[in-house]
Amino acid sequence: MTTIQAPPAVRYTSDEFRRAVLTPAPRLAVFDCDGTLWNGDAGVGFMNWSIEAGLLSRNSSDWIDDRHRLYRQGQVSEIAICGEMVQVYASLRDEELRRAAARYFAAHVDSQIFPDMRALVADLHAAGTEIWAVSSTNSWVVEEGVKRFGIPPERVLAASVHVRDGLITSDLIDVPTDAGKAESLRHAGIPAPEEVFGNSIHDAAMLEIAQRAFPVNPTPALAEIAAQRGWAVFYPHVVLTDNTK
């Protein structure tokens, strides 16, 4: 039996991408964060930085390191590891984690923000668009990061746990990943956002519910889905530059 493969996804130029997003300007837009607004995985980066900085105890460090190794081997699910990477901070003070996230982001992620995406979000703000961020990375890092994009914490849906009397607990509130991203948006009263931006297969479910889907810097798996769905993709300038070196 012959398998017919979809042709590669159409690629936007910078000008085409901006026009497609802003014509017409949406009333509401949703952005993934890691790999979409900035390069790299800030969740894993913060976990490793926490271990190296001594923020976590030896027992906690060893436990999350072992769990993440099993995740990379396919023995722990995406949703499980994303939740555990938040739960590992249980018993620490919320204020301490927020200060740590600010230090980490300034030192390691600020320089990885995609200028194209920062400019696009600014254009959306100027057009009056309500902007949300959805991420499986912990809420401390995500809330810190999206400050740079003018997105307030009340419009952030990220991996999170309850905080009681200033102390972080292991009681999960939400872990938005895969189908959970779309579900988290529905719970927030956003069942069909006008525009959604994401970079990986873990964003596919929320891209599917968008009126207009915009894969940004897509992984090979998402690029394949984009080709099948007829979604044009966009690569930030710095990504294209890095790939031609």
CSV table of C-alpha atoms in Angstrom, one decimal:
chain,number,residue,atom,x,y,z
A,1,MET,CA,0.0,0.0,0.0
A,2,THR,CA,1.4,3.4,-1.0
A,3,THR,CA,1.5,6.1,1.6
A,4,ILE,CA,0.9,9.6,0.3
A,5,GLN,CA,2.8,12.2,2.3
A,6,ALA,CA,1.6,15.7,2.7
A,7,PRO,CA,3.9,18.4,1.0
A,8,PRO,CA,6.0,20.5,3.4
A,9,ALA,CA,4.1,23.2,5.2
A,10,VAL,CA,4.1,26.6,3.6
A,11,ARG,CA,6.5,29.0,5.3
A,12,TYR,CA,5.6,32.6,6.1
A,13,THR,CA,8.1,35.4,5.5
A,14,SER,CA,8.3,37.9,8.4
A,15,ASP,CA,6.0,40.4,6.6
A,16,GLU,CA,3.5,37.7,5.6
A,17,PHE,CA,3.4,36.4,9.1
A,18,ARG,CA,2.7,39.8,10.6
A,19,ARG,CA,0.0,40.5,8.0
A,20,ALA,CA,-1.6,37.1,8.6
A,21,VAL,CA,-1.7,37.7,12.4
A,22,LEU,CA,-2.9,41.3,12.3
A,23,THR,CA,-5.4,41.2,9.4
A,24,PRO,CA,-7.8,41.3,10.9
A,25,ALA,CA,-6.4,41.9,14.4
A,26,PRO,CA,-7.9,39.3,16.8
A,27,ARG,CA,-9.8,40.1,19.9
A,28,LEU,CA,-7.9,37.3,21.8
A,29,ALA,CA,-4.7,35.4,21.1
A,30,VAL,CA,-3.0,32.6,22.9
A,31,PHE,CA,0.7,31.9,23.0
A,32,ASP,CA,2.8,28.9,24.1
A,33,CYS,CA,6.0,30.1,25.7
A,34,ASP,CA,9.1,27.8,25.5
A,35,GLY,CA,10.2,27.6,21.9
A,36,THR,CA,7.5,30.0,20.8
A,37,LEU,CA,8.2,33.3,22.6
A,38,TRP,CA,11.7,32.4,23.4
A,39,ASN,CA,14.2,29.7,22.4
A,40,GLY,CA,14.8,26.6,24.5
A,41,ASP,CA,13.0,24.9,27.3
A,42,ALA,CA,13.0,27.3,30.3
A,43,GLY,CA,11.3,24.6,32.5
A,44,VAL,CA,14.1,22.1,32.2
A,45,GLY,CA,16.6,25.0,32.4
A,46,PHE,CA,15.2,26.2,35.6
A,47,MET,CA,15.1,22.7,37.1
A,48,ASN,CA,18.8,22.2,36.3
A,49,TRP,CA,19.7,25.7,37.5
A,50,SER,CA,17.8,25.0,40.8
A,51,ILE,CA,19.8,21.9,41.4
A,52,GLU,CA,23.1,23.6,40.6
A,53,ALA,CA,22.2,26.6,42.7
A,54,GLY,CA,21.4,24.5,45.7
A,55,LEU,CA,17.8,25.6,45.8
A,56,LEU,CA,16.7,22.0,46.1
A,57,SER,CA,17.8,19.5,48.7
A,58,ARG,CA,20.0,16.6,47.7
A,59,ASN,CA,17.1,14.2,48.0
A,60,SER,CA,14.8,16.4,45.9
A,61,SER,CA,17.5,16.9,43.3
A,62,ASP,CA,18.3,13.3,43.0
A,63,TRP,CA,14.6,12.4,42.8
A,64,ILE,CA,13.7,14.9,40.0
A,65,ASP,CA,16.9,14.1,38.2
A,66,ASP,CA,16.0,10.4,38.2
A,67,ARG,CA,12.4,11.1,37.1
A,68,HIS,CA,13.5,13.3,34.3
A,69,ARG,CA,16.0,10.6,33.1
A,70,LEU,CA,13.1,8.1,33.0
A,71,TYR,CA,11.0,10.7,31.1
A,72,ARG,CA,13.7,11.0,28.5
A,73,GLN,CA,13.7,7.2,28.2
A,74,GLY,CA,9.9,7.2,27.6
A,75,GLN,CA,9.1,5.6,31.0
A,76,VAL,CA,7.4,8.7,32.5
A,77,SER,CA,4.6,10.6,30.7
A,78,GLU,CA,4.8,14.2,29.7
A,79,ILE,CA,2.0,15.3,32.0
A,80,ALA,CA,3.6,13.4,35.0
A,81,ILE,CA,7.0,15.0,34.6
A,82,CYS,CA,5.6,18.5,34.1
A,83,GLY,CA,3.6,18.2,37.3
A,84,GLU,CA,6.6,16.7,39.2
A,85,MET,CA,8.8,19.5,38.1
A,86,VAL,CA,6.5,21.9,40.0
A,87,GLN,CA,5.8,19.6,43.0
A,88,VAL,CA,9.6,19.2,43.6
A,89,TYR,CA,9.6,22.7,45.2
A,90,ALA,CA,7.1,21.8,47.9
A,91,SER,CA,7.9,23.3,51.3
A,92,LEU,CA,9.9,26.2,49.8
A,93,ARG,CA,8.5,29.7,50.1
A,94,ASP,CA,6.6,31.1,47.1
A,95,GLU,CA,8.3,34.4,47.5
A,96,GLU,CA,11.7,32.6,47.3
A,97,LEU,CA,10.8,30.8,44.1
A,98,ARG,CA,9.6,34.0,42.5
A,99,ARG,CA,12.9,35.7,43.3
A,100,ALA,CA,14.8,32.6,42.0
A,101,ALA,CA,12.7,32.6,38.8
A,102,ALA,CA,13.5,36.3,38.2
A,103,ARG,CA,17.3,35.7,38.6
A,104,TYR,CA,17.2,32.6,36.4
A,105,PHE,CA,15.2,34.3,33.6
A,106,ALA,CA,17.3,37.4,33.6
A,107,ALA,CA,20.5,35.4,33.4
A,108,HIS,CA,19.6,32.6,31.0
A,109,VAL,CA,16.4,33.3,29.0
A,110,ASP,CA,16.2,37.1,28.4
A,111,SER,CA,18.8,36.8,25.6
A,112,GLN,CA,16.8,33.9,24.0
A,113,ILE,CA,13.6,35.9,23.5
A,114,PHE,CA,12.7,36.0,19.8
A,115,PRO,CA,12.7,39.7,18.7
A,116,ASP,CA,10.1,38.9,16.0
A,117,MET,CA,7.7,37.6,18.6
A,118,ARG,CA,8.3,40.4,21.1
A,119,ALA,CA,7.5,42.9,18.3
A,120,LEU,CA,4.4,40.9,17.2
A,121,VAL,CA,3.0,40.8,20.7
A,122,ALA,CA,3.6,44.5,21.0
A,123,ASP,CA,1.6,45.0,17.8
A,124,LEU,CA,-1.2,42.9,19.1
A,125,HIS,CA,-1.3,44.9,22.3
A,126,ALA,CA,-1.5,48.1,20.3
A,127,ALA,CA,-4.4,46.6,18.3
A,128,GLY,CA,-6.3,46.0,21.5
A,129,THR,CA,-5.9,42.2,21.5
A,130,GLU,CA,-6.3,40.3,24.8
A,131,ILE,CA,-3.3,38.0,25.1
A,132,TRP,CA,-2.9,34.8,27.1
A,133,ALA,CA,0.0,32.5,27.8
A,134,VAL,CA,-0.3,28.7,28.1
A,135,SER,CA,2.6,26.6,29.2
A,136,SER,CA,3.6,23.3,30.9
A,137,THR,CA,6.6,25.1,32.4
A,138,ASN,CA,6.1,26.1,36.1
A,139,SER,CA,4.1,29.2,36.7
A,140,TRP,CA,7.0,31.1,38.5
A,141,VAL,CA,9.2,31.1,35.4
A,142,VAL,CA,6.3,31.6,32.9
A,143,GLU,CA,4.8,34.6,34.9
A,144,GLU,CA,8.3,36.1,35.2
A,145,GLY,CA,9.0,35.6,31.5
A,146,VAL,CA,5.8,37.0,30.0
A,147,LYS,CA,6.2,40.2,32.0
A,148,ARG,CA,8.5,41.1,29.1
A,149,PHE,CA,5.5,40.7,26.8
A,150,GLY,CA,3.0,42.7,28.9
A,151,ILE,CA,1.0,39.6,29.8
A,152,PRO,CA,-0.4,39.8,33.3
A,153,PRO,CA,-0.3,36.7,35.7
A,154,GLU,CA,-4.1,36.4,35.6
A,155,ARG,CA,-3.8,35.6,31.9
A,156,VAL,CA,-1.2,32.8,32.5
A,157,LEU,CA,-2.2,29.1,32.5
A,158,ALA,CA,0.9,27.2,33.5
A,159,ALA,CA,1.9,24.2,35.6
A,160,SER,CA,1.1,25.2,39.1
A,161,VAL,CA,0.5,24.0,42.7
A,162,HIS,CA,-1.4,25.5,45.6
A,163,VAL,CA,0.4,27.9,47.9
A,164,ARG,CA,-0.7,28.0,51.6
A,165,ASP,CA,0.5,30.5,54.1
A,166,GLY,CA,3.3,31.4,51.7
A,167,LEU,CA,4.5,27.9,51.4
A,168,ILE,CA,4.5,25.8,48.2
A,169,THR,CA,2.6,22.5,48.4
A,170,SER,CA,2.6,19.5,46.2
A,171,ASP,CA,-1.1,19.8,45.5
A,172,LEU,CA,-1.4,20.4,41.7
A,173,ILE,CA,-3.7,23.0,40.3
A,174,ASP,CA,-3.1,22.5,36.6
A,175,VAL,CA,-0.6,21.0,34.2
A,176,PRO,CA,-1.4,22.4,30.8
A,177,THR,CA,0.2,20.1,28.2
A,178,ASP,CA,-1.1,18.2,25.1
A,179,ALA,CA,-4.9,18.0,25.3
A,180,GLY,CA,-4.7,19.6,28.7
A,181,LYS,CA,-3.8,22.9,27.1
A,182,ALA,CA,-7.1,23.0,25.2
A,183,GLU,CA,-8.9,21.9,28.3
A,184,SER,CA,-7.3,24.6,30.5
A,185,LEU,CA,-8.4,27.2,27.9
A,186,ARG,CA,-11.9,25.9,28.0
A,187,HIS,CA,-11.9,26.1,31.8
A,188,ALA,CA,-10.8,29.7,31.5
A,189,GLY,CA,-13.8,30.4,29.2
A,190,ILE,CA,-11.8,30.3,26.0
A,191,PRO,CA,-13.2,27.3,24.0
A,192,ALA,CA,-12.2,28.6,20.6
A,193,PRO,CA,-9.5,31.3,20.6
A,194,GLU,CA,-9.2,33.3,17.5
A,195,GLU,CA,-5.5,32.8,17.2
A,196,VAL,CA,-3.1,30.3,18.8
A,197,PHE,CA,0.7,30.2,18.5
A,198,GLY,CA,2.8,27.1,19.5
A,199,ASN,CA,5.9,25.3,18.5
A,200,SER,CA,5.6,21.6,19.4
A,201,ILE,CA,3.3,18.6,19.2
A,202,HIS,CA,2.3,19.4,22.8
A,203,ASP,CA,0.6,22.5,21.4
A,204,ALA,CA,-1.3,20.7,18.7
A,205,ALA,CA,-4.5,20.3,20.7
A,206,MET,CA,-4.8,24.0,21.4
A,207,LEU,CA,-3.8,24.9,17.8
A,208,GLU,CA,-6.7,22.6,16.6
A,209,ILE,CA,-9.3,24.6,18.5
A,210,ALA,CA,-8.1,27.9,17.1
A,211,GLN,CA,-9.9,29.8,14.4
A,212,ARG,CA,-6.4,30.6,13.0
A,213,ALA,CA,-3.4,28.4,14.0
A,214,PHE,CA,0.1,29.7,13.8
A,215,PRO,CA,2.9,27.1,14.3
A,216,VAL,CA,6.1,29.1,15.3
A,217,ASN,CA,9.5,27.5,15.1
A,218,PRO,CA,7.8,24.1,14.8
A,219,THR,CA,9.4,20.9,15.8
A,220,PRO,CA,9.5,18.2,13.1
A,221,ALA,CA,6.4,16.5,14.5
A,222,LEU,CA,4.4,19.8,14.6
A,223,ALA,CA,5.7,20.7,11.1
A,224,GLU,CA,4.3,17.4,9.8
A,225,ILE,CA,0.9,18.2,11.4
A,226,ALA,CA,1.0,21.7,10.0
A,227,ALA,CA,1.5,20.3,6.5
A,228,GLN,CA,-1.4,17.9,7.0
A,229,ARG,CA,-3.7,20.7,8.3
A,230,GLY,CA,-2.6,23.3,5.8
A,231,TRP,CA,-1.2,25.6,8.5
A,232,ALA,CA,1.6,27.9,7.3
A,233,VAL,CA,4.5,28.0,9.6
A,234,PHE,CA,6.8,30.8,10.8
A,235,TYR,CA,10.5,30.6,11.8
A,236,PRO,CA,11.9,33.6,13.8
A,237,HIS,CA,14.8,35.3,12.0
A,238,VAL,CA,17.3,34.1,14.6
A,239,VAL,CA,16.3,30.5,14.1
A,240,LEU,CA,16.8,30.8,10.3
A,241,THR,CA,20.2,32.5,10.9
A,242,ASP,CA,21.4,29.8,13.3
A,243,ASN,CA,20.4,27.1,10.9
A,244,THR,CA,22.4,28.6,8.1
A,245,LYS,CA,25.7,28.9,10.1
